[in-house]
C-alpha positions in Angstrom: -1.2 -92.3 -40.8 -1.4 -88.8 -39.5 -2.9 -87.4 -36.3 -5.1 -85.0 -38.2 -6.4 -87.8 -40.5 -7.3 -90.0 -37.6 -9.1 -87.3 -35.7 -10.8 -86.1 -38.9 -12.4 -89.5 -39.3 -13.4 -89.6 -35.7 -14.9 -86.1 -35.8 -16.8 -87.0 -39.0 -18.3 -90.0 -37.4 -19.2 -88.7 -33.9 -19.3 -85.0 -34.4 -16.9 -82.5 -33.0 -18.3 -79.9 -30.8 -15.7 -77.2 -31.2 -16.7 -73.8 -30.0 -15.9 -70.9 -32.4 -16.7 -67.3 -31.4 -15.9 -63.8 -32.4 -15.7 -61.9 -29.1 -14.5 -58.3 -29.0 -11.4 -58.1 -31.2 -10.5 -61.8 -31.1 -11.3 -65.1 -32.7 -11.7 -67.8 -30.0 -11.5 -71.5 -30.6 -12.3 -74.0 -27.8 -13.4 -77.6 -27.3 -13.7 -77.4 -23.5 -10.2 -78.9 -23.1 -8.0 -76.5 -25.1 -8.5 -73.0 -26.1 -6.8 -70.7 -28.7 -7.4 -67.0 -29.2 -6.2 -65.0 -32.2 -6.3 -61.3 -32.8 -9.0 -60.5 -35.3 -7.1 -57.6 -36.8 -3.9 -59.5 -37.6 -4.2 -63.2 -36.8 -1.5 -63.0 -34.1 -1.9 -65.6 -31.4 -2.9 -64.0 -28.1 -3.9 -66.9 -25.7 -3.4 -70.6 -25.4 -5.0 -72.4 -22.5 -5.2 -76.0 -21.3 -8.6 -75.9 -19.6 -8.4 -78.9 -17.3 -5.2 -77.7 -15.7 -6.4 -74.1 -15.9 -3.0 -73.4 -17.4 -2.3 -70.4 -19.6 0.8 -71.1 -21.7 1.3 -67.5 -23.0 2.2 -64.4 -21.1 -0.8 -62.3 -20.2 -0.3 -59.6 -22.9 1.6 -60.0 -26.1 1.7 -56.5 -27.5 3.2 -57.5 -30.8 5.3 -60.3 -32.2 2.7 -63.0 -31.8 2.7 -63.9 -35.5 2.1 -67.7 -35.9 4.4 -67.8 -38.9 7.4 -66.1 -40.4 8.8 -66.5 -44.0 12.3 -65.6 -45.2 12.4 -64.7 -48.9 15.7 -64.3 -50.7 16.0 -61.5 -53.2 18.7 -60.5 -55.6 20.6 -58.4 -53.1 19.3 -59.4 -49.6 16.8 -61.5 -47.8 13.5 -60.3 -46.5 11.5 -61.5 -43.5 7.7 -61.2 -43.5 5.1 -62.2 -40.9 1.4 -61.7 -40.1 1.9 -58.0 -39.4 3.2 -57.4 -43.0 -0.2 -58.4 -44.5 -2.6 -55.6 -45.5 -5.5 -58.0 -45.7 -6.4 -60.7 -43.1 -9.5 -62.8 -43.0 -10.8 -65.8 -41.0 -13.4 -68.4 -41.6 -14.8 -71.2 -39.6 -14.3 -74.7 -40.8 -15.8 -78.0 -39.6 -13.1 -78.7 -37.1 -11.5 -75.3 -36.5 -10.4 -72.1 -38.0 -8.9 -71.0 -41.3 -6.7 -67.8 -41.2 -5.6 -66.1 -44.4 -3.1 -63.3 -44.9 -2.7 -61.5 -48.2 -1.6 -58.1 -49.6 2.2 -58.0 -49.0 4.1 -55.0 -50.4 6.7 -55.9 -53.0 5.3 -59.5 -53.5 3.0 -60.8 -56.2 -0.6 -59.9 -55.7 -1.7 -63.5 -55.5 0.9 -64.3 -52.7 -1.0 -65.4 -49.6 -0.5 -67.5 -46.5 -3.2 -69.7 -45.1 -3.1 -71.4 -41.7 -5.5 -74.2 -40.6 -5.9 -74.7 -36.9 -8.0 -77.6 -35.7 -8.8 -78.8 -32.2 -8.7 -82.5 -31.8 -11.8 -84.1 -30.3 -11.9 -84.8 -26.6 -8.3 -83.7 -26.3 -6.2 -80.8 -25.1 -4.4 -80.9 -28.4 -4.5 -78.8 -31.6 -3.3 -79.5 -35.1 -1.7 -76.8 -37.2 -1.1 -76.7 -41.0 0.1 -74.1 -43.4 -0.1 -73.3 -47.1 1.7 -70.6 -49.1 0.4 -69.7 -52.5 1.4 -67.4 -55.3 5.1 -68.0 -54.9 6.1 -68.5 -58.5 9.4 -66.6 -59.2 10.0 -66.3 -55.5 12.8 -68.1 -53.6 11.7 -69.0 -50.1 14.6 -69.9 -47.8 12.3 -71.2 -45.0 8.8 -71.0 -43.6 8.7 -70.9 -39.8 5.5 -72.5 -38.7 4.1 -72.9 -36.2 5.6 -70.0 -34.3 4.5 -69.5 -30.7 5.8 -66.4 -29.1 5.5 -65.4 -25.5 5.6 -68.8 -23.8 4.9 -68.3 -20.2 7.2 -69.3 -17.4 5.6 -72.4 -16.0 7.7 -72.4 -12.8 10.2 -75.1 -12.0 10.4 -75.6 -15.7 12.1 -78.5 -17.5 12.8 -78.9 -21.2 13.0 -82.3 -22.7 14.3 -82.9 -26.2 15.1 -86.0 -28.2 18.6 -84.8 -29.0 19.6 -88.3 -30.2 19.0 -90.4 -27.1 17.5 -87.6 -25.0 18.4 -84.5 -23.1 16.8 -82.7 -20.1 17.4 -79.1 -19.2 16.1 -77.6 -15.9 15.4 -73.9 -15.9 16.0 -73.4 -19.6 15.4 -69.7 -19.5 18.4 -69.3 -17.3 20.7 -70.4 -20.2 19.0 -68.6 -23.0 20.2 -65.1 -24.0 17.7 -62.6 -25.3 18.2 -62.0 -29.0 20.7 -64.9 -29.0 20.8 -68.0 -31.2 18.8 -70.2 -28.8 18.5 -73.9 -29.4 18.0 -75.6 -32.7 17.4 -79.3 -33.4 17.6 -80.8 -37.0 15.1 -83.5 -37.9 15.7 -86.1 -39.2 19.1 -86.3 -37.6 20.3 -85.3 -34.2 16.7 -84.8 -33.4 15.7 -88.4 -33.3 11.9 -87.9 -32.8 9.6 -85.1 -33.7 8.6 -83.5 -30.4 9.9 -81.4 -27.5 8.2 -80.6 -24.3 8.4 -77.7 -21.8 6.7 -78.5 -18.5 6.4 -78.1 -14.7 6.5 -81.6 -13.4 4.2 -80.6 -10.5 1.7 -78.7 -12.7 1.1 -78.4 -16.4 3.2 -78.7 -19.6 3.1 -78.0 -23.3 3.6 -80.7 -25.9 5.0 -79.5 -29.2 5.3 -82.0 -32.1 4.9 -82.7 -35.8 3.4 -85.8 -37.4 5.6 -86.2 -40.4 5.7 -89.8 -41.5 7.8 -89.0 -44.6 11.0 -87.6 -43.0 11.0 -84.0 -44.5 13.8 -81.8 -43.3 12.9 -79.3 -40.6 14.4 -77.5 -37.6 12.8 -77.2 -34.2 13.9 -74.1 -32.4 13.5 -72.5 -29.0 14.9 -69.0 -28.3 14.4 -65.8 -26.4 13.7 -62.8 -28.7 15.0 -59.2 -28.2 11.9 -58.4 -26.1 12.6 -61.3 -23.7 9.8 -63.5 -24.9 10.4 -67.2 -25.2 9.6 -68.3 -28.7 9.0 -71.8 -30.2 9.2 -72.4 -33.9 9.7 -75.0 -36.6 11.6 -74.0 -39.7 10.3 -75.8 -42.8 12.2 -75.8 -46.1 10.4 -75.6 -49.4 12.4 -76.7 -52.5 14.6 -73.7 -53.3 13.2 -73.4 -56.8 11.5 -70.4 -58.5 9.2 -72.5 -60.6 7.3 -73.6 -57.4 3.8 -72.1 -57.4 2.7 -73.1 -53.9 4.1 -74.8 -50.8 2.2 -76.9 -48.3 4.1 -79.2 -45.9 2.5 -82.7 -46.1 2.3 -83.0 -42.3 0.7 -81.2 -39.4 2.0 -79.8 -36.1 0.6 -80.7 -32.7 0.4 -78.3 -29.9 -1.3 -79.1 -26.6 -1.3 -79.3 -22.9 -0.8 -82.1 -20.5 0.1 -82.8 -16.9 3.2 -84.8 -16.1 6.9 -84.9 -17.1 9.1 -86.0 -20.0 8.0 -89.6 -19.8 4.3 -88.5 -19.9 5.0 -86.5 -23.1 7.0 -89.5 -24.5 3.9 -91.7 -24.0 1.8 -89.2 -25.9 4.2 -89.4 -28.8 4.5 -93.2 -28.6 0.7 -93.6 -29.3 1.3 -92.0 -32.7 4.8 -93.3 -33.3 3.9 -97.0 -33.0 1.5 -96.6 -36.0 4.3 -95.4 -38.3 6.0 -97.5 -41.0 9.4 -97.3 -39.2 7.9 -99.4 -36.3 6.1 -101.8 -38.7 9.3 -102.2 -40.7 11.7 -102.2 -37.7 14.4 -104.8 -38.1 14.2 -105.8 -34.4 10.4 -106.1 -34.4 10.5 -108.2 -37.5 13.2 -110.6 -36.3 15.8 -109.5 -38.8 18.6 -108.5 -36.4 21.3 -111.1 -36.5 21.2 -113.5 -33.5 24.8 -112.7 -32.5 23.8 -109.0 -32.1 20.7 -109.8 -30.1 22.7 -112.1 -27.8 25.7 -109.9 -27.3 26.2 -109.4 -23.5 29.1 -106.9 -23.8 30.8 -104.8 -26.4 34.5 -104.0 -26.4 35.4 -100.7 -28.1 39.1 -100.9 -28.9 41.2 -99.3 -31.6 44.2 -100.1 -33.7 45.7 -103.3 -35.0 44.0 -106.6 -34.5 46.3 -107.6 -31.6 45.1 -104.7 -29.6 41.4 -105.4 -30.3 40.4 -109.0 -30.8 42.4 -110.9 -28.2 41.2 -108.6 -25.4 37.6 -109.1 -26.5 38.1 -112.8 -26.6 39.6 -112.7 -23.1 36.7 -110.7 -21.8 34.2 -113.1 -23.4 35.9 -116.0 -21.6 35.8 -114.1 -18.3 32.1 -113.3 -18.7 31.3 -116.7 -20.1 29.0 -115.0 -22.7 29.1 -113.4 -26.1 31.3 -110.4 -26.5 31.3 -108.3 -29.7 33.7 -105.6 -30.9 33.4 -102.1 -32.2 36.7 -101.6 -34.1 38.2 -98.3 -35.0 41.5 -97.6 -36.6 41.6 -101.0 -38.4 42.0 -99.3 -41.8 45.0 -98.4 -43.8 44.8 -94.7 -43.5 44.8 -92.3 -40.5 41.6 -91.7 -38.7 39.3 -88.7 -39.5 41.1 -87.5 -42.6 41.8 -90.5 -44.9 38.2 -91.7 -45.5 37.1 -93.6 -47.6 40.5 -95.1 -48.3 40.1 -98.0 -45.9 41.9 -100.8 -47.7 44.2 -102.5 -47.3 43.9 -102.8 -43.5 46.9 -101.6 -41.5 47.7 -105.2 -40.4 47.9 -106.3 -44.0 45.4 -108.4 -45.9 46.3 -111.9 -44.6 47.0 -111.0 -41.0 43.7 -109.1 -40.8 41.6 -111.9 -42.4 43.2 -114.5 -40.2 42.6 -112.5 -37.0 38.9 -111.9 -37.9 38.3 -115.5 -38.8 39.9 -116.9 -35.6 38.0 -114.4 -33.4 34.7 -115.4 -35.1 35.5 -119.1 -34.4 35.7 -118.1 -30.7 32.3 -116.3 -30.9 33.7 -112.7 -31.3 32.2 -110.7 -34.2 33.6 -107.2 -35.1 31.8 -104.2 -36.5 34.5 -102.2 -38.3 34.3 -98.4 -38.7 33.4 -96.9 -42.1 32.1 -93.4 -42.1 28.8 -93.3 -44.1 28.8 -89.6 -44.9 32.4 -88.2 -45.3 35.2 -88.1 -47.8 38.6 -86.5 -47.2 39.4 -83.9 -49.8 43.1 -84.4 -49.1 43.0 -88.0 -50.3 44.1 -89.0 -53.8 40.9 -90.8 -54.4 39.0 -87.5 -54.0 40.9 -86.2 -57.0 41.0 -89.3 -59.1 37.3 -90.0 -58.8 36.1 -86.4 -59.0 34.3 -86.7 -55.7 33.7 -82.9 -55.4 30.8 -83.1 -57.9 28.9 -85.4 -55.6 29.5 -83.5 -52.3 26.6 -81.9 -50.5 26.5 -78.1 -51.1 25.1 -75.3 -48.9 22.7 -72.6 -50.1 25.7 -70.6 -51.5 27.1 -73.6 -53.4 29.9 -74.3 -50.9 30.9 -77.8 -49.8 30.0 -78.8 -46.2 33.4 -79.5 -44.8 34.7 -79.8 -41.2 38.1 -80.4 -39.6 37.7 -83.2 -36.9 41.3 -84.2 -36.8 43.1 -81.8 -34.3 46.4 -83.4 -35.2 46.6 -83.2 -39.0 44.1 -80.4 -39.5 42.8 -82.1 -42.6 39.1 -81.8 -43.4 36.3 -84.2 -44.1 33.5 -83.3 -46.5 29.8 -84.3 -46.5 28.8 -86.4 -49.5 25.3 -86.2 -50.9 23.3 -89.3 -50.1 21.0 -88.7 -53.1 23.8 -89.2 -55.7 24.1 -92.7 -57.1 27.9 -92.2 -57.2 28.1 -92.0 -53.4 25.6 -94.8 -52.7 27.5 -97.1 -55.0 30.9 -96.1 -53.7 30.0 -96.8 -50.1 28.2 -100.0 -51.0 31.2 -101.3 -52.8 33.4 -100.5 -49.7 31.0 -102.5 -47.5 30.9 -105.3 -50.0 34.7 -105.5 -49.8 34.8 -105.5 -46.0 32.1 -108.1 -45.7 32.8 -110.5 -48.5 36.6 -110.2 -49.0 37.7 -109.6 -45.4 34.9 -111.5 -43.6 34.0 -108.9 -40.9 30.9 -109.3 -38.8 29.4 -106.0 -39.9 29.9 -102.3 -40.5 29.7 -99.4 -38.0 28.3 -96.6 -40.3 29.5 -93.5 -38.5 27.3 -90.4 -39.0 24.6 -92.4 -40.9 21.8 -91.1 -38.6 22.3 -87.5 -39.9 20.6 -85.5 -42.6 21.9 -82.8 -44.8 20.1 -80.3 -47.0 21.9 -80.2 -50.3 21.5 -77.2 -52.7 23.4 -78.7 -55.7 21.0 -78.5 -58.7 23.0 -81.2 -60.6 22.3 -84.0 -58.2 18.7 -84.7 -59.4 16.9 -84.1 -56.0 14.8 -81.2 -55.0 17.0 -78.3 -54.1 17.5 -77.8 -50.4 14.3 -78.8 -48.7 12.5 -82.1 -49.1 12.6 -85.7 -47.9 15.0 -87.1 -50.5 17.7 -87.9 -47.9 15.9 -90.7 -46.2 14.6 -92.0 -49.5 18.2 -92.5 -50.6 19.3 -93.9 -47.2 16.7 -96.6 -47.8 18.0 -97.2 -51.3 21.6 -97.4 -50.0 20.5 -99.9 -47.4 18.9 -102.1 -50.0 22.0 -101.9 -52.2 24.4 -102.8 -49.3 22.3 -105.7 -48.1 21.8 -107.1 -51.6 25.5 -108.0 -51.5 25.5 -109.8 -48.1 26.4 -113.5 -48.2 23.7 -116.0 -47.7 25.6 -118.1 -45.2 26.3 -115.4 -42.7 24.4 -112.6 -40.9 26.4 -109.4 -41.1 25.1 -106.4 -39.2 24.8 -102.7 -39.9 25.2 -100.3 -37.0 24.9 -96.5 -36.9 26.0 -93.6 -34.8 23.2 -92.1 -32.7 19.6 -93.1 -32.9 16.7 -92.0 -35.1 13.2 -93.3 -35.7 13.6 -93.1 -39.5 16.5 -95.5 -39.4 14.8 -98.3 -37.4 14.0 -100.2 -40.7 17.7 -100.0 -41.8 20.0 -100.5 -38.9 20.4 -103.5 -36.6 21.9 -101.7 -33.6 22.4 -98.0 -32.7 25.4 -96.6 -30.9 24.2 -94.2 -28.2 27.1 -92.7 -26.4 25.2 -90.1 -24.4 25.0 -92.7 -21.6 28.5 -91.4 -20.8 28.1 -87.8 -21.9 30.0 -86.4 -19.0 33.2 -88.2 -20.2 33.2 -86.3 -23.5 31.3 -83.1 -22.6 32.0 -82.6 -18.9 29.3 -81.7 -16.3 26.8 -79.1 -17.5 23.2 -78.2 -17.4 21.9 -80.7 -20.0 21.3 -84.2 -18.5 21.0 -87.4 -20.5 17.6 -89.2 -20.3 16.5 -92.4 -22.0 13.9 -90.6 -24.1 14.4 -92.6 -27.2 14.2 -95.9 -25.3 11.0 -94.8 -23.6 9.4 -94.7 -27.1 11.3 -97.2 -29.3 13.1 -99.7 -27.0 11.1 -102.6 -28.5 11.9 -101.5 -32.0 15.7 -100.9 -31.9 18.7 -102.1 -30.0 20.9 -99.4 -28.5 24.4 -100.1 -27.4 27.6 -98.3 -26.5 29.4 -96.5 -23.8 32.5 -94.3 -23.7 33.1 -95.8 -20.3 36.8 -96.5 -19.8 39.3 -97.3 -17.0 42.2 -96.2 -19.2 43.3 -93.0 -21.0 42.5 -92.9 -24.7 44.8 -94.3 -27.4 46.6 -92.3 -30.2 46.5 -93.4 -33.8 49.9 -94.6 -34.9 49.4 -92.8 -38.2 49.0 -89.4 -36.7 52.0 -87.1 -36.2 54.2 -88.9 -33.7 55.6 -85.6 -32.3 52.1 -84.9 -30.9 51.6 -88.3 -29.3 51.4 -88.2 -25.5 53.4 -90.7 -23.5 50.4 -91.9 -21.3 48.1 -93.5 -23.8 46.0 -96.4 -22.6 47.4 -96.1 -19.1 45.1 -96.4 -16.0 43.0 -93.4 -15.1 43.2 -92.2 -11.5 41.2 -94.5 -9.3 39.0 -91.6 -8.1 37.2 -91.9 -11.4 36.2 -95.5 -10.9 32.8 -94.6 -9.6 32.1 -92.7 -12.8 32.8 -95.9 -14.7 30.3 -97.8 -12.5 27.7 -95.0 -13.0 28.0 -95.3 -16.8 27.6 -99.1 -16.7 24.6 -98.9 -14.3 22.9 -96.4 -16.6 23.4 -98.7 -19.6 21.9 -101.6 -17.7 18.7 -99.9 -16.4 18.1 -98.0 -19.6 17.9 -101.3 -21.6 21.1 -100.9 -23.5 23.7 -103.4 -24.5 26.7 -102.4 -22.3 30.2 -101.6 -23.5 33.6 -101.0 -22.1 36.1 -98.9 -24.1 39.9 -99.5 -24.2 39.6 -102.8 -22.4 42.8 -104.8 -21.7 43.0 -108.0 -19.6 45.4 -106.5 -17.0 42.4 -104.4 -15.8 41.0 -107.7 -14.3 43.7 -107.3 -11.7 44.3 -103.6 -11.1 40.6 -102.7 -11.4 39.1 -105.9 -10.0 36.0 -104.4 -8.4 35.0 -102.6 -11.6 35.5 -105.6 -13.8 33.7 -107.8 -11.3 30.8 -105.2 -11.6 30.5 -105.7 -15.3 30.8 -109.4 -15.0 27.8 -109.5 -12.6 26.0 -107.0 -14.8 26.4 -109.2 -17.8 25.1 -112.2 -15.9 22.0 -110.4 -14.6 21.2 -108.8 -18.0 21.4 -112.0 -19.9 18.8 -113.5 -17.6 16.4 -110.7 -18.6 16.6 -110.4 -22.4 12.8 -110.5 -22.6 12.9 -107.1 -20.9 16.3 -105.6 -21.8 16.1 -106.4 -25.6 12.5 -107.0 -26.4 10.6 -105.3 -23.6 8.7 -102.1 -23.3 10.0 -99.2 -21.2 7.7 -98.2 -18.3 7.7 -95.5 -15.7 9.8 -96.8 -12.8 8.3 -96.9 -9.3 9.3 -94.1 -7.0 12.3 -94.8 -4.8 13.9 -92.4 -2.4 17.4 -92.5 -3.8 20.2 -90.5 -2.2 22.7 -88.6 -4.3 26.4 -88.8 -3.9 29.1 -86.5 -5.1 31.5 -88.2 -7.4 34.6 -87.2 -9.4 34.1 -87.1 -13.1 36.8 -87.1 -15.8 36.4 -85.5 -19.2 38.9 -86.6 -21.9 38.4 -86.7 -25.6 38.0 -90.1 -27.2 41.4 -89.3 -28.7 44.4 -88.6 -26.5 44.5 -84.8 -26.3 47.6 -82.8 -27.2 48.8 -82.9 -23.6 46.8 -85.9 -22.5 45.4 -84.0 -19.5 42.2 -85.0 -17.8 39.7 -82.3 -16.9 38.2 -83.1 -13.5 34.7 -82.2 -12.4 32.7 -83.0 -9.3 28.9 -83.3 -9.3 26.0 -85.1 -7.6 24.5 -88.2 -9.2 22.0 -90.8 -8.0 23.6 -93.6 -6.1 21.1 -96.2 -7.3 19.6 -96.4 -10.8 16.1 -97.9 -11.5 13.9 -98.6 -14.4 10.7 -100.7 -15.2 9.8 -102.9 -18.1 7.0 -105.0 -19.5 7.7 -108.2 -21.5 5.7 -109.3 -24.5 4.3 -112.1 -22.2 2.8 -109.6 -19.8 5.3 -109.8 -17.1 7.0 -106.8 -15.5 10.4 -106.1 -14.2 12.1 -103.4 -12.1 15.8 -103.2 -12.8 18.2 -101.9 -10.0 21.9 -101.0 -10.1 23.7 -99.5 -7.2 27.0 -97.6 -7.3 27.0 -97.2 -3.5 29.6 -98.8 -1.3 26.8 -99.4 1.4 23.6 -101.3 1.5 20.5 -99.7 0.1 17.1 -100.4 1.4 14.6 -100.8 -1.5 11.1 -99.9 -0.6 8.3 -99.2 -3.1 4.7 -100.0 -4.0 4.0 -101.7 -7.3 0.4 -101.0 -8.5 -0.6 -104.2 -10.4 -3.2 -102.3 -12.4 -0.8 -99.6 -13.5 1.8 -102.1 -14.7 -0.7 -104.6 -16.2 0.4 -107.6 -14.2 -3.0 -108.9 -13.1 -4.6 -108.9 -9.7 -2.1 -111.3 -8.1 1.1 -113.0 -8.7 4.7 -113.6 -7.4 7.8 -111.5 -7.3 11.2 -113.0 -8.0 14.7 -111.6 -7.5 17.2 -112.1 -10.3 20.8 -111.4 -9.5 24.2 -113.0 -10.1 23.2 -115.9 -7.8 20.2 -116.8 -9.9 16.5 -116.5 -9.5 14.6 -116.8 -6.2 11.1 -116.0 -5.0 10.8 -112.9 -2.9 7.1 -112.6 -2.2 3.6 -112.8 -3.5 1.6 -109.8 -4.4 -2.1 -108.9 -4.9 -4.1 -105.7 -5.2 -4.0 -105.2 -1.4 -0.4 -106.2 -0.8 2.1 -104.9 -3.4 4.7 -103.3 -1.1 8.1 -104.5 -2.1 11.1 -104.4 0.3 14.6 -105.9 0.0 18.2 -104.9 0.7 20.4 -104.2 -2.2 24.0 -104.9 -1.3 26.9 -102.6 -2.1 27.3 -102.3 -5.9 24.3 -104.6 -6.1 22.7 -105.4 -9.5 19.4 -107.2 -10.0 15.9 -107.1 -11.5 12.7 -107.9 -9.7 10.3 -109.9 -11.9 6.5 -109.6 -11.4 4.8 -112.7 -12.7 1.0 -112.8 -12.8 -0.8 -116.0 -11.7 
């Protein structure tokens, strides 16, 4: 159900008092909370104001370039860009809820070519809904329609930009890293952009909320850039089917633009109100009790690579140490080398019988393994590529070229994107999963790159060319095909790389490695935030961590002359605090924690760090009502000191020289979050990476957290559960001392 449909019904029933006026040379639209002003001569956007905050979101004067849309049309020799200023005829008309703006008369285009924008103000809200329709396009190839396009976004002061780049990313002072006339930022949805909104705000003043309400997963690109005049420009690139027989194009979704006061979590809550009404929440595997019990109850994941002896016994040993369920993410189990031999996975490099026996024995000890199988890629250097004619079913770009990329820095062999819409690829991949599950008995499949989307321009594949929503339609078909072959007596799991709202009905668990982004990307301006969890924690389990106390391994099937001599050896102890930080983030952000490259000898040489994850597992398992099934809340304010720590960056593969890049940066020394259980209780999770005591002092407003007028507070740590205090509306100040490297959650139980 769409925003615009909901509010159309409301406005029809109660009446929408939207002010519309022609004043001077402008068209003004206002509902007392949000105001938009368009130039009457051209339809360019001139003003955008959030009335309550008295916040103007556009620079005072946009001389030109304020077109609310742009269209790229491909010709026989070159492409052409048109916008509002290219129209010789512009008209406006008032509609029940807003304004209709129409542009026509474009030189060199059919006489019936016209662009119509519909802009509505939502009732009793500082929010507007935007839609677009392009008519008279028969015989015309449209590459993309950028709409809405908002030019001249004003500097809000102390700006922060929050984006659902998979788990979530926060950038302070974004203008400082954008180059005028440069490429700017671009986020593909569905895909790396896991949800359909971004927000630019001043946390102490006002912010702008920018979203779409597409429930059908159409391909689009959200962008933010600085143009050649220095104006900050927001836009969404929409992709019509790249077909000349198309007569009109109207995206079946609206765009939301509005004002608010708060921060990224405030914006996430605005989005959540809509998101929880969508089919991916109703059909979520977690919300419907379809996630296998062994996944829900996993206390730790071990991410090891290589032969069974290097993977399963260490995980079994850690499970014994933690006295709880440990599961495995298993790379490099397959017969070919990593990142160039896909999808030639069988037989396993251990051999059939050794592999089956090892998997079975581990399962008898409670250890299930997700084995790696890339859901998107095929290596053109493989014999199967030639034998099966795979090139016909590869995704193609707009020029007919395959979408290939070299990931393997050692062999320089490429992998190519396959088209999800082809039956050939769906059936090929499903057959591979069938073999792994039913013949080899693995616990599940880690479907690398499944949470991505590709626009394919191959006209022989049977889908709309380029734009459309066929990708997710075929992901759903692929999921049904795979699960139809699952055995009735076991509960295999499907996991995916990254996170994405559209995949909630299809995956049991999502690998979210941004929790340790510094380890693979170093220290830079973008910071990881739990944006996805703040919206969808109760609908999907996230797990993962690149957190390791050892240097990475090297695939035995890569060129041996490039193998470093220090693989899987202890990292310098100065990076131990980084390890603790990554584990603390996982805990407070409601993720299933993970350790990479675990070996039992770490219990001795990194005793403090392994003890930390043992205590973390104990505490987390006591709070699964919050950390698996709970709702993410705004944490109470704590005055948390920052500490400078050493950070290592090293590829997930051993680099050519095996060198570690060292950074230093300041990070919080205590991590905190808040949760609500389905039973109406609340919890505040705390994890310290300090070597000193930390005095916890905060006030918990019972009304804000929905925990009744009175109740009791309990401390849950590795020693168990004990009562701390009682609370009521007049006494909700909480105080306790968190010991060095302390981990706990405070549980607020209403009477």
